[in-house]
mmCIF file of C-alpha atoms in Angstrom:
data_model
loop_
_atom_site.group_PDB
_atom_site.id
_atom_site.type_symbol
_atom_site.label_atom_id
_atom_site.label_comp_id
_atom_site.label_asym_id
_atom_site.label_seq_id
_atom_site.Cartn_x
_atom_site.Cartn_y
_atom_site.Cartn_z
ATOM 1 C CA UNK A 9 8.016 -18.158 -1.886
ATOM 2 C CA UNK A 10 5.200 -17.267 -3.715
ATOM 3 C CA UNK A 11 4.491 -14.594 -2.085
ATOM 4 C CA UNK A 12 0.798 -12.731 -0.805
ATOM 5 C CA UNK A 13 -2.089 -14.863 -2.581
ATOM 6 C CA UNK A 14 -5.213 -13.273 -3.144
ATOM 7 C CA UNK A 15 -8.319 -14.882 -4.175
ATOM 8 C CA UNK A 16 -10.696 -14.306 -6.419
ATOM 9 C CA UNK A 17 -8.738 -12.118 -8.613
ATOM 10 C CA UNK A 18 -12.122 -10.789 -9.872
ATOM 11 C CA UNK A 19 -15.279 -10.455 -8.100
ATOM 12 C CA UNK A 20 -18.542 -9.120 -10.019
ATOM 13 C CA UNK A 21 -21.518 -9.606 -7.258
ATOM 14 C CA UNK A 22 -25.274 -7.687 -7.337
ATOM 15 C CA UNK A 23 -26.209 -5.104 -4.287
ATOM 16 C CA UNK A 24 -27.087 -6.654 -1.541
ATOM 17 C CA UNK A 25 -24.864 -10.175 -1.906
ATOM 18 C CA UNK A 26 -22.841 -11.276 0.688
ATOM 19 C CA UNK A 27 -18.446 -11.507 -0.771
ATOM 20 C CA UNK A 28 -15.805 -13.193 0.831
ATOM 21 C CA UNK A 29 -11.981 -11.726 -0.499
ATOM 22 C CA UNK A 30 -9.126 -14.463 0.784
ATOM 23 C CA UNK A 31 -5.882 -14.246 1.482
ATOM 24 C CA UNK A 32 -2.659 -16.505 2.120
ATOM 25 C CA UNK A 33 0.250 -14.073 3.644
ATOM 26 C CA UNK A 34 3.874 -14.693 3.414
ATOM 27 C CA UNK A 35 4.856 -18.071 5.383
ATOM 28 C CA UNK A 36 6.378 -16.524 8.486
ATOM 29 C CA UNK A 37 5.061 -13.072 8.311
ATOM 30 C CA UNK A 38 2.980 -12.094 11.402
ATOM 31 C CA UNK A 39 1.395 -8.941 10.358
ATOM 32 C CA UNK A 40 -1.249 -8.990 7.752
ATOM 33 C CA UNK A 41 -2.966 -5.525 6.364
ATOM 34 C CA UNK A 42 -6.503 -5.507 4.149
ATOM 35 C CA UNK A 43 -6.251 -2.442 1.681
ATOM 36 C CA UNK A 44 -8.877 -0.756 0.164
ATOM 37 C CA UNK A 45 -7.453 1.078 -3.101
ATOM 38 C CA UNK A 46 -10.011 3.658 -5.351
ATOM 39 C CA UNK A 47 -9.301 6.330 -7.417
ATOM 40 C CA UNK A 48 -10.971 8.806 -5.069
ATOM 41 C CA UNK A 49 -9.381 8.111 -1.541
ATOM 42 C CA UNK A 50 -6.375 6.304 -2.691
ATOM 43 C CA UNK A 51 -4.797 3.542 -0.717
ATOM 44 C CA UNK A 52 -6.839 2.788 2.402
ATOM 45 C CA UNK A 53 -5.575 0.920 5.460
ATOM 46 C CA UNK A 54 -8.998 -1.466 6.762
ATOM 47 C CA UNK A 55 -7.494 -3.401 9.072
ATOM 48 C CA UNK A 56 -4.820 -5.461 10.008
ATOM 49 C CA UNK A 57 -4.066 -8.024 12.595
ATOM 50 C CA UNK A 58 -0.425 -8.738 14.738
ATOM 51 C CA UNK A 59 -0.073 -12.342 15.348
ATOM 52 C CA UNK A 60 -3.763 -13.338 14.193
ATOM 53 C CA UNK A 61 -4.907 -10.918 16.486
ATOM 54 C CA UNK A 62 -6.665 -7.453 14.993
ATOM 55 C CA UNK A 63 -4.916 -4.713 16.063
ATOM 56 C CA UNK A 64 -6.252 -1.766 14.761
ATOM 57 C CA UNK A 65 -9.540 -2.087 12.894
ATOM 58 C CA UNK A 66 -10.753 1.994 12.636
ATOM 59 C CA UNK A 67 -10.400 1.830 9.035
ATOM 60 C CA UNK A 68 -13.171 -0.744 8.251
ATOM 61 C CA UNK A 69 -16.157 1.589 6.848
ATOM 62 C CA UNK A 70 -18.902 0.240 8.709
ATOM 63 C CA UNK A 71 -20.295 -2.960 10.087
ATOM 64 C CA UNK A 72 -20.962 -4.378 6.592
ATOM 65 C CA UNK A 73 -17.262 -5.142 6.526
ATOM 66 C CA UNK A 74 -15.696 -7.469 8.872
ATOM 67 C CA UNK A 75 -12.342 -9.261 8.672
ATOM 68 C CA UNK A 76 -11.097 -12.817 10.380
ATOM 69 C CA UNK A 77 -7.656 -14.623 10.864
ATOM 70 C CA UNK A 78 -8.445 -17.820 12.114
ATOM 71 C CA UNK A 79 -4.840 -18.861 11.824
ATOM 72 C CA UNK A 80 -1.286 -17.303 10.535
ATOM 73 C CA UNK A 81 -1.850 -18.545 6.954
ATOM 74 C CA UNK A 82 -5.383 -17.083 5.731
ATOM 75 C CA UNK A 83 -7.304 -14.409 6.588
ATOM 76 C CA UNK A 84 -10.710 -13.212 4.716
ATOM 77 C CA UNK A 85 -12.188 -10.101 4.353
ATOM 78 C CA UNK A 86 -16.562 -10.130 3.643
ATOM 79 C CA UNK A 87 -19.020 -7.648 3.177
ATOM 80 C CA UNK A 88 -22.448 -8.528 3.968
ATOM 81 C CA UNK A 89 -24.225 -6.955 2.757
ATOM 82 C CA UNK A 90 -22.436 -5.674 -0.485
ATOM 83 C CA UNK A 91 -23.150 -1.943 -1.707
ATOM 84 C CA UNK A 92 -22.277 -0.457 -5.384
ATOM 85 C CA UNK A 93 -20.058 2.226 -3.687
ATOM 86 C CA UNK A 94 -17.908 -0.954 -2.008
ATOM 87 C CA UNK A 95 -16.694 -1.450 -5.486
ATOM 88 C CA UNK A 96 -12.678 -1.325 -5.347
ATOM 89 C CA UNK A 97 -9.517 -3.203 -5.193
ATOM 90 C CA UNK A 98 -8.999 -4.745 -2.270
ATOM 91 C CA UNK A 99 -5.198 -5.712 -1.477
ATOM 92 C CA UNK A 100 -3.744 -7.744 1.175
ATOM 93 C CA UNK A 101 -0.341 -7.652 2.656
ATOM 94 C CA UNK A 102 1.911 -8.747 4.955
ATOM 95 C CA UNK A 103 5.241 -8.051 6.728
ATOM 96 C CA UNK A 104 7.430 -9.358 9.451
ATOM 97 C CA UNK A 105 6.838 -6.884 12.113
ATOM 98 C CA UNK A 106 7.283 -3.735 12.786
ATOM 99 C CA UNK A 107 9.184 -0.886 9.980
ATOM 100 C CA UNK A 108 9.485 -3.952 7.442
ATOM 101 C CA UNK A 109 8.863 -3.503 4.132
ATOM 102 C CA UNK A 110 5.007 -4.671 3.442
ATOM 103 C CA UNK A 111 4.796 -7.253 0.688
ATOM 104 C CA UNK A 112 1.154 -6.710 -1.180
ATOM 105 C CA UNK A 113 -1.076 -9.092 -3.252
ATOM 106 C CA UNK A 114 -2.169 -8.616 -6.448
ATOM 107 C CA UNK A 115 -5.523 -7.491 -5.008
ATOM 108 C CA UNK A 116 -9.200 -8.885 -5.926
ATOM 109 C CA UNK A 117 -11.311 -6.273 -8.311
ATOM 110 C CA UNK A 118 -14.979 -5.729 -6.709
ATOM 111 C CA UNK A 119 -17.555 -5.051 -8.999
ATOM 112 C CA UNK A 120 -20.981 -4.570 -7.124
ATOM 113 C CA UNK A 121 -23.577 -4.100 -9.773
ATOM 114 C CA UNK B 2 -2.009 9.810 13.054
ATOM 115 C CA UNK B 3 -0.088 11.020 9.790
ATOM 116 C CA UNK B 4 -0.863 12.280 6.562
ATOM 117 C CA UNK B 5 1.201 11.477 3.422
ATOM 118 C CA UNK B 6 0.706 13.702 0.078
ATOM 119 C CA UNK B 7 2.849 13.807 -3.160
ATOM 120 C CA UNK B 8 3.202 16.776 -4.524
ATOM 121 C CA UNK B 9 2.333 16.245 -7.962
ATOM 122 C CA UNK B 10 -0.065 13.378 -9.391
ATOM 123 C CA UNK B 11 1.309 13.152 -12.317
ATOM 124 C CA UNK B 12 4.610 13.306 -14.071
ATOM 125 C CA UNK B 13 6.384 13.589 -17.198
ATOM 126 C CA UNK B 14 9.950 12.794 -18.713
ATOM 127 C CA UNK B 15 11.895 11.617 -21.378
ATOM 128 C CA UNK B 16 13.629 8.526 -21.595
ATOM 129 C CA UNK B 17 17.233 8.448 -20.028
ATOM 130 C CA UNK B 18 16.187 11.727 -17.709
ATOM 131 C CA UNK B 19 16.036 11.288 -14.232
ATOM 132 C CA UNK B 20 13.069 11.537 -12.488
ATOM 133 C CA UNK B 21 12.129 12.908 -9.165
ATOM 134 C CA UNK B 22 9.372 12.422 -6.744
ATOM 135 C CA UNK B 23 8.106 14.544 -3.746
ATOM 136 C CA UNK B 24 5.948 13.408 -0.783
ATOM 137 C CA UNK B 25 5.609 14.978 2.190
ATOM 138 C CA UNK B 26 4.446 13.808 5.839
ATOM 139 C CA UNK B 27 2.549 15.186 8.779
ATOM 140 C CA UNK B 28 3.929 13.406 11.659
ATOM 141 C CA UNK B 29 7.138 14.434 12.940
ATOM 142 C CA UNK B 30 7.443 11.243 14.865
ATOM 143 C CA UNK B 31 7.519 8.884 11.665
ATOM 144 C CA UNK B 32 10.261 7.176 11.351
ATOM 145 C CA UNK B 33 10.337 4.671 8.807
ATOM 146 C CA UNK B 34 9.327 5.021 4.894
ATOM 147 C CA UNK B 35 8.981 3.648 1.726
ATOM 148 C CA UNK B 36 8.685 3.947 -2.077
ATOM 149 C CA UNK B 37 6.084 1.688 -3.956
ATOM 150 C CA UNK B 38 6.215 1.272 -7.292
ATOM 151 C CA UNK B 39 2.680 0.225 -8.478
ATOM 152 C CA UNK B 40 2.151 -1.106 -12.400
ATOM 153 C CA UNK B 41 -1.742 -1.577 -13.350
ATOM 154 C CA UNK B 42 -3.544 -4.487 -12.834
ATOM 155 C CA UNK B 43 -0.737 -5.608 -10.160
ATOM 156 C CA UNK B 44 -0.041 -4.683 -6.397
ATOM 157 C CA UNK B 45 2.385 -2.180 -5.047
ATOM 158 C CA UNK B 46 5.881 -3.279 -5.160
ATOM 159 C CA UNK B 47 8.782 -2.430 -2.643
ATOM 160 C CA UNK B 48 11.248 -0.147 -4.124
ATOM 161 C CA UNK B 49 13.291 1.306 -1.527
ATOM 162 C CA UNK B 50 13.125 2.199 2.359
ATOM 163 C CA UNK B 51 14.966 4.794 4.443
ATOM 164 C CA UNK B 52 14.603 5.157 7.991
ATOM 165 C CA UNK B 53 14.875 8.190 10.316
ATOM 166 C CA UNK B 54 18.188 7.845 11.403
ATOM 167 C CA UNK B 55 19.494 8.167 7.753
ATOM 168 C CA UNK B 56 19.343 10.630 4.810
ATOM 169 C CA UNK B 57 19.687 9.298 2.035
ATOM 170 C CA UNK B 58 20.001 5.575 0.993
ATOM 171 C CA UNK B 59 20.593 4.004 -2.964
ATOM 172 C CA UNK B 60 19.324 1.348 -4.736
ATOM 173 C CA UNK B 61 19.483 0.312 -7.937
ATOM 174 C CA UNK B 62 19.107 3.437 -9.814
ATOM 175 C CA UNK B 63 16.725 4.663 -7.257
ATOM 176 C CA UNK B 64 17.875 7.157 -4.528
ATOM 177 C CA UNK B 65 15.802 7.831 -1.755
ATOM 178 C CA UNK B 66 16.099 11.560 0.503
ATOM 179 C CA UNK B 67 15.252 11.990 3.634
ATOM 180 C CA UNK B 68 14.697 15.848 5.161
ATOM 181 C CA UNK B 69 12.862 15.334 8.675
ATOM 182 C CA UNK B 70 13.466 19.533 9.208
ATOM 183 C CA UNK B 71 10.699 19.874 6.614
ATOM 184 C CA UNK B 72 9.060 16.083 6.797
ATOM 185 C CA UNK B 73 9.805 15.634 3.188
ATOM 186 C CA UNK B 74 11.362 12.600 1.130
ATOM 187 C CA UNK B 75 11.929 12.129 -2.150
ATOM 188 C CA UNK B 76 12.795 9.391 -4.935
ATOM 189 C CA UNK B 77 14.978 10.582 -7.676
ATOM 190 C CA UNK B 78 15.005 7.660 -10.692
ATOM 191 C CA UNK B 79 18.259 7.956 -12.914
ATOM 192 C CA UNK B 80 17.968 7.197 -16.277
ATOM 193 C CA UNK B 81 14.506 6.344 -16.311
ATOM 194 C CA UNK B 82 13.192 3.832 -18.405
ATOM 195 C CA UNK B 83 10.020 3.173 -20.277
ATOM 196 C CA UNK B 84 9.674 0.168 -17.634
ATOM 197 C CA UNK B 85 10.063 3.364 -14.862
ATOM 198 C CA UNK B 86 5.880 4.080 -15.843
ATOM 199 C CA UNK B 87 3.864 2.951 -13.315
ATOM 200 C CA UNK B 88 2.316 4.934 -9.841
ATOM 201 C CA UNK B 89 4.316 5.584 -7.549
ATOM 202 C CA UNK B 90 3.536 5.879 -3.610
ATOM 203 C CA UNK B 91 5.379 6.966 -0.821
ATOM 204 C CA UNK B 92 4.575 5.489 3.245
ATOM 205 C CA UNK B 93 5.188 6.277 6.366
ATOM 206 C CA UNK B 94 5.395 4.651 9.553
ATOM 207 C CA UNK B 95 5.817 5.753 13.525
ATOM 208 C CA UNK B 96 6.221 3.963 16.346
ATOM 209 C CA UNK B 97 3.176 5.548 17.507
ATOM 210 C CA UNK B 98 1.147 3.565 15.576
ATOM 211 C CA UNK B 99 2.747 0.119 16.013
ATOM 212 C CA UNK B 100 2.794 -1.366 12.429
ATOM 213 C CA UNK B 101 0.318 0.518 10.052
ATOM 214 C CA UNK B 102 1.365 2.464 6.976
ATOM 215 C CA UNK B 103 -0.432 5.287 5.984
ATOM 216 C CA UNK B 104 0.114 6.033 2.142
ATOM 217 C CA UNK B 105 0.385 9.054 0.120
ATOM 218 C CA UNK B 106 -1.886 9.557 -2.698
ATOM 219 C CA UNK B 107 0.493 8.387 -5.904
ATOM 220 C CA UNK B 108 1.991 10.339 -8.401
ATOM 221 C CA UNK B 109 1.726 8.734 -11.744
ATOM 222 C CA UNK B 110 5.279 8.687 -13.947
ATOM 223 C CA UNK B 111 4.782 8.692 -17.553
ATOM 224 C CA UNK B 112 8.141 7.828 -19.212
ATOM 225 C CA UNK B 113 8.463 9.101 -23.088
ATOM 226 C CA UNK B 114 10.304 7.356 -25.468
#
């Protein structure tokens, strides 16, 4: 397996653009997690969905940010619109239920300029 | 919820030391963890897990502690290696919460040669 996909790998966008992050989980997984990682706050959980369903979306910072899973094999995350202070790595993962080991992506690097 | 913390952000050891690695948690009702091991420019990686009916479990040169009297666990790294440098996180999980992970803050191991 190839495990989590992210894409882009890189994302350099001006204030006020509209970015879309993607993401392919693990075949088979049914839980997939959006990350937020910064040297200030650390690792932060966004949201993330059971079954293509969002479970627990508290984390998301405000309505800028909204996240879809129209089916068990991508997800996206988009900001709309895009701030310089949403600049981060974003990382996706996934995991077969519940107290199983979360495989990550190699996250996409947000630049908002 | 929980709260996750290592104790120290950084660390420092010679080659063929062992290395240890504190975290603590808030929530006595967590009940499933694990160690990340995060390189830069790449995702976290799965290292080890323990759950709360256990102690202590071993990997591959990794041991992972378990002390729920104090919520505390620890990763002690024998031999470390310069491949051992990287960031590593502790998470924990409760039933509480269904399937999220709330991370610690990483503690950054420096391995001399």
């Amino acid at each position: 397996d190839a495990g989590v996909i992210q894409s882009p790998r890189h994302e350099v966008t001006e204030m006020g653009q509209e970015v879309t992050l993607r993401c392919k989980p693990i075949s088979g997984h049914n839980s997939l997690f959006w990350y937020r990682q910064t040297m200030m706050r650390g690792l932060e959980l966004l949201i993330y969905f059971n079954n293509n369903v969002p479970i627990d979306d508290s984390g998301m910072p405000e309505d800028r940010f909204s996240a879809k899973m129209p089916n068990a094999s991508f997800s996206t995350l988009k900001i709309q619109p895009s701030e310089p202070r949403d600049s981060a790595v974003y990382f996706c993962a996934s995991n077969l239920g519940t107290a199983t080991e979360a495989f990550f992506g190699q996250g996409t690097r947000l630049t908002v300029v | 919820g929980e709260s996750v913390g290592l104790h120290l952000p950084t660390l420092s050891v010679q080659e063929g030391d062992n290395s240890i690695i504190n975290c603590a948690y808030s929530n006595s009702a967590s009940d499933y963890f694990i160690w990340y091991k995060q390189e830069s420019g790449k995702g976290p990686q799965f290292i080890i897990d323990i759950r709360s009916n256990m102690d202590k479990r071993q990997g591959q040169r990794v041991t992972v502690l378990l002390n729920k009297t104090v919520k505390h666990l620890s990763l002690q790294i024998a031999a470390t290696q310069p491949g051992d440098s990287a960031v590593y996180f502790c998470a924990a999980a409760h039933p509480n919460t269904g399937n999220q992970f709330y991370f610690g803050t990483g503690t950054s191991l420096t391995v001399i040669p």
